[in-house]
Each structure stands twice: as structure tokens, then as C-alpha cells.
GROMACS .gro file of C-alpha atoms in nm:
model
  329
    1MET     CA    1  -8.554   5.851   9.778
    2ARG     CA    2  -8.609   6.083   9.503
    3TRP     CA    3  -8.527   5.952   9.176
    4ARG     CA    4  -8.201   6.187   9.178
    5ALA     CA    5  -8.114   6.048   9.484
    6GLU     CA    6  -8.143   5.706   9.375
    7GLN     CA    7  -7.938   5.772   9.074
    8ASP     CA    8  -7.660   5.922   9.319
    9VAL     CA    9  -7.678   5.585   9.489
   10CYS     CA   10  -7.682   5.352   9.183
   11ARG     CA   11  -7.371   5.563   9.063
   12LEU     CA   12  -7.206   5.526   9.374
   13ILE     CA   13  -7.294   5.154   9.404
   14TYR     CA   14  -7.167   5.080   9.052
   15ASP     CA   15  -6.822   5.265   9.167
   16GLN     CA   16  -6.787   5.058   9.495
   17PHE     CA   17  -6.830   4.729   9.333
   18VAL     CA   18  -6.589   4.828   9.016
   19THR     CA   19  -6.289   4.991   9.233
   20GLY     CA   20  -6.345   4.807   9.616
   21PRO     CA   21  -6.273   4.491   9.760
   22ILE     CA   22  -6.669   4.406   9.720
   23ARG     CA   23  -6.684   4.085   9.545
   24ALA     CA   24  -7.011   4.021   9.305
   25ARG     CA   25  -6.979   3.699   9.354
   26ASP     CA   26  -7.094   3.718   9.706
   27VAL     CA   27  -7.399   3.880   9.588
   28PRO     CA   28  -7.568   3.599   9.414
   29GLY     CA   29  -7.892   3.697   9.392
   30PHE     CA   30  -8.058   4.035   9.491
   31SER     CA   31  -8.380   4.288   9.468
   32SER     CA   32  -8.238   4.615   9.417
   33ALA     CA   33  -7.859   4.802   9.353
   34GLY     CA   34  -7.904   4.868   9.752
   35GLN     CA   35  -7.971   4.539   9.874
   36ALA     CA   36  -7.682   4.406   9.637
   37PHE     CA   37  -7.442   4.685   9.814
   38VAL     CA   38  -7.537   4.591  10.167
   39ARG     CA   39  -7.476   4.185  10.112
   40GLY     CA   40  -7.148   4.263   9.926
   41PHE     CA   41  -7.003   4.518  10.203
   42PHE     CA   42  -7.097   4.283  10.481
   43ALA     CA   43  -6.989   3.964  10.326
   44TRP     CA   44  -6.623   4.217  10.265
   45ALA     CA   45  -6.649   4.345  10.662
   46LYS     CA   46  -6.680   4.003  10.771
   47ARG     CA   47  -6.411   3.835  10.590
   48GLU     CA   48  -6.189   4.145  10.730
   49MET     CA   49  -6.286   4.180  11.096
   50PRO     CA   50  -6.138   3.966  11.377
   51ARG     CA   51  -6.374   3.777  11.605
   52LEU     CA   52  -6.452   4.005  11.909
   53LYS     CA   53  -6.527   3.904  12.231
   54CYS     CA   54  -6.508   4.198  12.455
   55LEU     CA   55  -6.597   4.519  12.213
   56ASN     CA   56  -6.965   4.577  12.138
   57PHE     CA   57  -7.058   4.751  11.813
   58ASN     CA   58  -7.255   4.707  11.463
   59PHE     CA   59  -7.205   4.852  11.144
   60VAL     CA   60  -7.519   4.973  10.959
   61ILE     CA   61  -7.536   5.165  10.590
   62HIS     CA   62  -7.830   5.459  10.570
   63ASP     CA   63  -7.873   5.689  10.309
   64VAL     CA   64  -7.855   6.079  10.365
   65GLU     CA   65  -8.218   6.124  10.497
   66ALA     CA   66  -8.180   5.821  10.772
   67VAL     CA   67  -7.825   6.007  10.867
   68ARG     CA   68  -8.030   6.375  10.869
   69GLU     CA   69  -8.269   6.194  11.121
   70GLN     CA   70  -8.049   6.054  11.368
   71MET     CA   71  -7.853   6.381  11.354
   72GLN     CA   72  -8.137   6.574  11.388
   73TYR     CA   73  -8.176   6.659  11.763
   74GLN     CA   74  -7.831   6.740  11.797
   75TYR     CA   75  -7.668   7.058  11.876
   76ASP     CA   76  -7.459   7.088  11.591
   77SER     CA   77  -7.689   6.946  11.328
   78ARG     CA   78  -7.700   7.219  11.106
   79ASP     CA   79  -7.328   7.184  11.026
   80PHE     CA   80  -7.364   6.840  10.857
   81GLU     CA   81  -7.316   6.898  10.496
   82PRO     CA   82  -7.325   6.522  10.315
   83THR     CA   83  -7.054   6.451  10.085
   84SER     CA   84  -7.244   6.101   9.996
   85PRO     CA   85  -7.555   5.984   9.926
   86LEU     CA   86  -7.508   5.653  10.150
   87TYR     CA   87  -7.308   5.672  10.484
   88LEU     CA   88  -7.158   5.361  10.691
   89GLY     CA   89  -7.292   5.428  11.067
   90ILE     CA   90  -7.116   5.285  11.370
   91GLU     CA   91  -7.388   5.195  11.633
   92MET     CA   92  -7.344   5.085  12.010
   93GLN     CA   93  -7.667   4.989  12.152
   94GLU     CA   94  -7.528   4.812  12.477
   95GLU     CA   95  -7.201   4.894  12.679
   96ASN     CA   96  -6.986   4.593  12.825
   97ILE     CA   97  -6.821   4.665  13.135
   98PHE     CA   98  -6.506   4.516  13.280
   99ASP     CA   99  -6.355   4.523  13.571
  100ILE     CA  100  -5.944   4.518  13.537
  101GLY     CA  101  -5.890   4.590  13.854
  102GLU     CA  102  -5.738   4.245  13.966
  103LYS     CA  103  -5.507   4.250  13.661
  104VAL     CA  104  -5.411   4.607  13.709
  105ALA     CA  105  -5.281   4.496  14.046
  106GLN     CA  106  -5.055   4.208  13.902
  107LEU     CA  107  -4.938   4.444  13.631
  108ARG     CA  108  -4.791   4.739  13.869
  109ALA     CA  109  -4.638   4.463  14.073
  110ALA     CA  110  -4.462   4.354  13.778
  111HIS     CA  111  -4.333   4.675  13.636
  112PRO     CA  112  -4.348   5.024  13.764
  113ARG     CA  113  -4.469   5.162  13.400
  114LEU     CA  114  -4.718   4.867  13.303
  115VAL     CA  115  -5.037   4.959  13.389
  116SER     CA  116  -4.968   5.331  13.240
  117THR     CA  117  -4.814   5.147  12.918
  118THR     CA  118  -5.146   4.936  12.888
  119MET     CA  119  -5.414   5.273  12.919
  120ALA     CA  120  -5.154   5.463  12.692
  121LEU     CA  121  -5.172   5.177  12.419
  122ILE     CA  122  -5.570   5.105  12.474
  123ASN     CA  123  -5.600   5.539  12.431
  124ARG     CA  124  -5.394   5.530  12.097
  125ALA     CA  125  -5.596   5.267  11.962
  126MET     CA  126  -5.937   5.401  12.023
  127GLY     CA  127  -5.808   5.692  11.870
  128ARG     CA  128  -5.750   5.563  11.550
  129THR     CA  129  -6.089   5.338  11.601
  130ILE     CA  130  -6.357   5.383  11.786
  131TRP     CA  131  -6.441   5.507  12.149
  132VAL     CA  132  -6.385   5.273  12.466
  133ARG     CA  133  -6.448   5.397  12.789
  134THR     CA  134  -6.150   5.435  13.039
  135PRO     CA  135  -6.095   5.535  13.401
  136ASP     CA  136  -5.983   5.901  13.349
  137GLU     CA  137  -6.345   5.936  13.180
  138PHE     CA  138  -6.486   5.869  13.533
  139LEU     CA  139  -6.288   6.075  13.714
  140GLY     CA  140  -6.372   6.346  13.431
  141MET     CA  141  -6.740   6.284  13.539
  142PHE     CA  142  -6.694   6.317  13.901
  143SER     CA  143  -6.466   6.660  13.851
  144SER     CA  144  -6.760   6.752  13.639
  145TYR     CA  145  -7.023   6.758  13.877
  146TYR     CA  146  -6.799   6.830  14.215
  147TRP     CA  147  -6.486   6.995  14.146
  148ASP     CA  148  -6.599   7.264  13.905
  149GLY     CA  149  -6.432   7.023  13.606
  150ASP     CA  150  -6.067   7.007  13.688
  151SER     CA  151  -5.973   6.628  13.714
  152LYS     CA  152  -5.621   6.757  13.837
  153ALA     CA  153  -5.763   6.922  14.157
  154SER     CA  154  -5.608   6.891  14.449
  155ASP     CA  155  -5.773   6.845  14.841
  156GLU     CA  156  -5.705   7.207  14.906
  157ASP     CA  157  -5.815   7.360  14.582
  158VAL     CA  158  -6.163   7.187  14.548
  159LEU     CA  159  -6.225   7.207  14.980
  160GLU     CA  160  -6.443   7.535  14.944
  161ILE     CA  161  -6.609   7.439  14.664
  162LEU     CA  162  -6.753   7.121  14.866
  163LYS     CA  163  -6.824   7.312  15.245
  164ASP     CA  164  -7.067   7.527  15.054
  165ARG     CA  165  -7.268   7.195  14.894
  166PHE     CA  166  -7.225   6.959  15.188
  167GLY     CA  167  -7.130   7.182  15.454
  168ASP     CA  168  -6.872   7.143  15.750
  169ASP     CA  169  -6.910   6.782  15.781
  170GLU     CA  170  -6.576   6.621  15.790
  171ALA     CA  171  -6.692   6.264  15.694
  172GLU     CA  172  -6.886   6.358  15.406
  173LEU     CA  173  -6.650   6.609  15.247
  174GLU     CA  174  -6.399   6.332  15.265
  175ASN     CA  175  -6.615   6.094  15.063
  176TYR     CA  176  -6.554   6.397  14.786
  177LEU     CA  177  -6.231   6.490  14.788
  178PRO     CA  178  -5.955   6.428  14.539
  179SER     CA  179  -5.729   6.180  14.741
  180VAL     CA  180  -6.002   5.950  14.811
  181VAL     CA  181  -6.219   5.910  14.490
  182ARG     CA  182  -5.912   5.924  14.264
  183ALA     CA  183  -5.784   5.628  14.412
  184GLU     CA  184  -6.149   5.436  14.325
  185LEU     CA  185  -6.209   5.580  14.001
  186CYS     CA  186  -5.857   5.642  13.827
  187PRO     CA  187  -5.536   5.604  14.029
  188SER     CA  188  -5.276   5.790  13.887
  189ASP     CA  189  -5.091   5.537  13.671
  190MET     CA  190  -5.420   5.467  13.491
  191ASP     CA  191  -5.431   5.804  13.379
  192VAL     CA  192  -5.367   5.852  12.995
  193GLY     CA  193  -5.209   6.182  13.023
  194ARG     CA  194  -4.998   6.402  13.298
  195TYR     CA  195  -5.061   6.748  13.391
  196ASN     CA  196  -4.797   6.999  13.478
  197ARG     CA  197  -4.920   7.231  13.697
  198LYS     CA  198  -4.631   7.478  13.680
  199THR     CA  199  -4.692   7.499  13.291
  200HIS     CA  200  -5.016   7.457  13.267
  201ARG     CA  201  -4.927   7.188  12.984
  202PHE     CA  202  -5.089   6.840  12.903
  203SER     CA  203  -4.860   6.570  12.795
  204LEU     CA  204  -4.980   6.181  12.669
  205THR     CA  205  -4.827   5.897  12.895
  206PRO     CA  206  -4.512   5.751  12.688
  207ALA     CA  207  -4.542   5.345  12.651
  208LEU     CA  208  -4.268   5.104  12.676
  209SER     CA  209  -4.130   4.981  12.372
  210ALA     CA  210  -4.220   4.700  12.215
  211ALA     CA  211  -3.873   4.536  12.299
  212SER     CA  212  -3.919   4.582  12.691
  213LEU     CA  213  -4.276   4.429  12.627
  214ARG     CA  214  -4.143   4.115  12.463
  215GLN     CA  215  -3.886   4.136  12.726
  216LEU     CA  216  -4.148   4.148  13.003
  217HIS     CA  217  -4.355   3.858  12.839
  218GLU     CA  218  -4.034   3.646  12.784
  219CYS     CA  219  -3.903   3.703  13.124
  220GLY     CA  220  -4.155   3.836  13.363
  221PRO     CA  221  -4.418   3.731  13.584
  222ARG     CA  222  -4.629   3.448  13.444
  223SER     CA  223  -4.924   3.651  13.546
  224VAL     CA  224  -4.863   3.910  13.333
  225ARG     CA  225  -4.699   3.753  13.010
  226ARG     CA  226  -5.007   3.674  12.827
  227ILE     CA  227  -5.100   4.088  12.832
  228CYS     CA  228  -4.749   4.201  12.748
  229ARG     CA  229  -4.743   3.971  12.457
  230GLU     CA  230  -5.083   4.143  12.327
  231LEU     CA  231  -4.970   4.475  12.424
  232GLU     CA  232  -4.653   4.415  12.199
  233ALA     CA  233  -4.845   4.326  11.914
  234LEU     CA  234  -5.095   4.612  11.954
  235THR     CA  235  -4.754   4.823  11.978
  236LEU     CA  236  -4.653   4.677  11.628
  237LEU     CA  237  -4.972   4.730  11.470
  238LEU     CA  238  -5.031   5.093  11.583
  239LYS     CA  239  -4.658   5.201  11.474
  240ILE     CA  240  -4.766   5.095  11.093
  241SER     CA  241  -5.104   5.323  11.118
  242ARG     CA  242  -5.092   5.719  11.108
  243PRO     CA  243  -5.197   5.860  11.435
  244ARG     CA  244  -5.535   5.973  11.318
  245CYS     CA  245  -5.858   5.810  11.304
  246LEU     CA  246  -5.891   5.564  11.042
  247PHE     CA  247  -6.284   5.577  11.049
  248ASP     CA  248  -6.324   5.956  10.837
  249LEU     CA  249  -6.617   6.048  11.103
  250GLN     CA  250  -6.824   6.322  10.947
  251ALA     CA  251  -7.098   6.332  11.169
  252ARG     CA  252  -7.072   6.267  11.512
  253PRO     CA  253  -7.436   6.249  11.752
  254GLU     CA  254  -7.352   6.242  12.122
  255CYS     CA  255  -7.342   5.871  12.168
  256ALA     CA  256  -7.476   5.702  12.508
  257TYR     CA  257  -7.250   5.450  12.529
  258ALA     CA  258  -6.894   5.316  12.427
  259ALA     CA  259  -6.793   5.006  12.291
  260ALA     CA  260  -6.643   4.889  12.602
  261THR     CA  261  -6.608   5.010  12.932
  262LEU     CA  262  -6.329   5.004  13.192
  263ILE     CA  263  -6.333   5.057  13.564
  264ALA     CA  264  -6.039   5.060  13.809
  265CYS     CA  265  -6.298   4.855  14.057
  266ASP     CA  266  -6.682   4.759  14.081
  267SER     CA  267  -6.809   5.017  14.297
  268PRO     CA  268  -7.138   5.234  14.374
  269ARG     CA  269  -6.962   5.532  14.290
  270ILE     CA  270  -6.874   5.421  13.942
  271SER     CA  271  -7.256   5.251  13.895
  272GLN     CA  272  -7.411   5.594  14.002
  273LEU     CA  273  -7.187   5.820  13.738
  274LEU     CA  274  -7.302   5.592  13.455
  275ASP     CA  275  -7.650   5.598  13.517
  276ASP     CA  276  -7.653   6.027  13.573
  277HIS     CA  277  -7.464   5.976  13.232
  278TYR     CA  278  -7.739   5.805  13.074
  279GLU     CA  279  -8.010   5.973  13.234
  280HIS     CA  280  -7.884   6.331  13.110
  281LEU     CA  281  -7.869   6.196  12.760
  282SER     CA  282  -8.219   6.082  12.786
  283GLN     CA  283  -8.319   6.382  12.924
  284SER     CA  284  -8.143   6.628  12.697
  285GLY     CA  285  -8.258   6.445  12.380
  286GLU     CA  286  -7.931   6.439  12.204
  287GLY     CA  287  -7.836   6.101  12.331
  288SER     CA  288  -7.788   5.807  12.045
  289THR     CA  289  -7.669   5.519  11.998
  290PHE     CA  290  -7.494   5.588  11.727
  291TYR     CA  291  -7.123   5.671  11.720
  292GLY     CA  292  -7.065   5.825  11.416
  293PHE     CA  293  -7.133   5.838  11.026
  294ILE     CA  294  -6.896   5.793  10.766
  295PRO     CA  295  -6.935   5.874  10.438
  296PHE     CA  296  -6.880   5.588  10.172
  297ALA     CA  297  -6.609   5.733   9.913
  298SER     CA  298  -6.680   5.805   9.534
  299THR     CA  299  -6.393   5.829   9.338
  300PRO     CA  300  -6.155   5.570   9.224
  301ASP     CA  301  -5.848   5.656   9.463
  302ALA     CA  302  -6.059   5.766   9.771
  303ILE     CA  303  -6.283   5.401   9.743
  304ARG     CA  304  -5.941   5.225   9.762
  305LYS     CA  305  -5.775   5.403  10.042
  306GLN     CA  306  -6.119   5.404  10.244
  307TYR     CA  307  -6.124   5.053  10.242
  308ALA     CA  308  -5.706   5.029  10.336
  309ASP     CA  309  -5.812   5.216  10.620
  310TRP     CA  310  -6.101   5.044  10.747
  311SER     CA  311  -5.874   4.690  10.725
  312LYS     CA  312  -5.655   4.864  10.921
  313ALA     CA  313  -5.868   4.982  11.174
  314PHE     CA  314  -6.036   4.632  11.186
  315SER     CA  315  -5.660   4.483  11.256
  316ILE     CA  316  -5.619   4.714  11.532
  317LEU     CA  317  -5.995   4.666  11.694
  318GLY     CA  318  -5.920   4.254  11.663
  319GLN     CA  319  -5.573   4.353  11.862
  320LEU     CA  320  -5.740   4.596  12.111
  321ASP     CA  321  -5.988   4.351  12.171
  322ARG     CA  322  -5.777   4.105  12.252
  323VAL     CA  323  -5.588   4.372  12.508
  324ILE     CA  324  -5.897   4.430  12.683
  325ALA     CA  325  -5.949   4.022  12.686
  326ALA     CA  326  -5.631   3.970  12.868
  327LEU     CA  327  -5.718   4.300  13.142
  328ALA     CA  328  -6.066   4.107  13.207
  329ALA     CA  329  -5.934   3.773  13.219
   0.00000   0.00000   0.00000
């Protein structure tokens, strides 16, 4: 780093120790300000972050030049205008895949809205934290390849498109029809939203209340009691958090992997979609293992708010992890 950059980093680190929750006693020995900050920050993060079994990601501290290097091949790289000398990166180096089909069948049998509630709450939680790949995303991938990008298309809507591509072989065509594919990739109650074809409007799926989930936990079938308990806890956490991302990402590369992936069933079609996705990002050169970069705050109020947001995000991630673990059990 240049001398000026080193000065900016040292000033930021000083402000972080003075104002933030990082403790000097967590850094008994160090050879530089940067090393002291890294040790202090990760000691704080370890205290705050619940133990995760399903979500897979890491935090990395980068200076501006390291962030520029990660962003250089992104289509919007020119839009990156640094606001801090140090950034917190969220990295996902591989993807844990969970087949939740068996548990979903149990939820569906217990209550007609329990599956849609589960997916809605997972969607809200990841909207405040980090990316989890859900079944609707596979439907979106498939529709972009075969249905002109319309994931809500009917068989009639795409029949001519498929005939142009595959000819008139009915057996071949049937394999790509929405009525067939949707049941495999994303059954209707696993979609995170609803599309009204008359009004052309999309709305998020409503979830059962915490009270309803508590009742299902207490009185529902034994097979769904654990997931209902975890969903209730997630609902209460989301209620005390504003509906925005608690990780204020300034730079967003095209991340290849998700913190976790949920699939409706384990099928060759899903494996092929993931392989095609990874291959496309590899060939384009835009694929990254980083989900995003957050500028470290530098003013007292901003520092306190940032760590408060991160602490809430860690709590939500811990509960989201427990929900996924219950689904995958």
C-alpha cells in the first residue's frame, strides 16, 4: 500500500478500536496495526456468530486494492467507488446442497400453508443476510434456457418455442413442458412469490404467524414440530429487524456459489443446471467466490450502527441455519 493508504488504514483501525466492540485484550501481541485489527475483529465475530452446520461462507478483510482486483472482470467494475480503506468480504468457496423433498412432503401433509411459509421465511432471512439458492431459482434457470425466460409460462405458452428447438417428437417435448418440469424443480407451494397473469403483478408469499407456528409446534404431527419451532424463532427475529440487508454491500461480484442450496428433489436435471451455471460463469470470466464487500465504517455513529447490524445478521444466520438443518434432517 502507498503511504497515504497506510495512514488511512491506521486511522480507521484506531477508530474501530476506540468506538467499536473490538477488544484490545483479544490482541495480546501483533506486528502491525492491520494484524491487530484482523485478530480483534475475528475474535469479536467468533463471539457473536452462532455455530453453523449448513451455511458455508467465510469473512475476509481486504484493502481497497484487493477489492479492485476481485472486481476488475465484473461488467460493472467501473461503478466501484471506494468509501473506505478496508472492506469486509463475504466469501463462498463451495456449495452445500440439501434435498428437502422428504421433509417438504411432511410439511405439506401437516398444513396446506406450511411449505410456502417455510420458503417465504427463508427468503426474508436471506434478504437480510446472504444468498441461499432456493428451488425457484432452478426454475428460473430452466426457463431462461427453454421458455424465453418466463418461469410462469404455461404449456401452451412455450409449445411453439419447444417445437422450434426439438421438433414434433411429443415424448421429447413433454420432458420440457412447464407442467412436467415445475413439479420436479419447484412445486407451486415452494415458490417464493405469486404472479397474477391478469394484473401482471408479482407478490411475495405471505407466511403463517408466529402464533400459528407455535400451535403447530405444540399440537401438530411429531414429524414437523422441530421445524415449526425453528420457524417461529426465525419469525420473531425477523420482526425486530428492518426489511433490508444488514450487510451493506457496496461491491457485488457475480458469485458462483450460494451459502447453501435447497432442492425439491435430487435429479439429473438439477445437477445439469448447476453444472451449466458454473460452466457459464467460468467461461465468462465474471464468476467469483465472493458474494460481496462491505466498507468498514469510520465515524462513531456509523461504526456502532454497523456492528449492531452485523450482530443482528449473525443471529438471523444462526436461526436460518437451524431451519435448514431441520429441513434436511
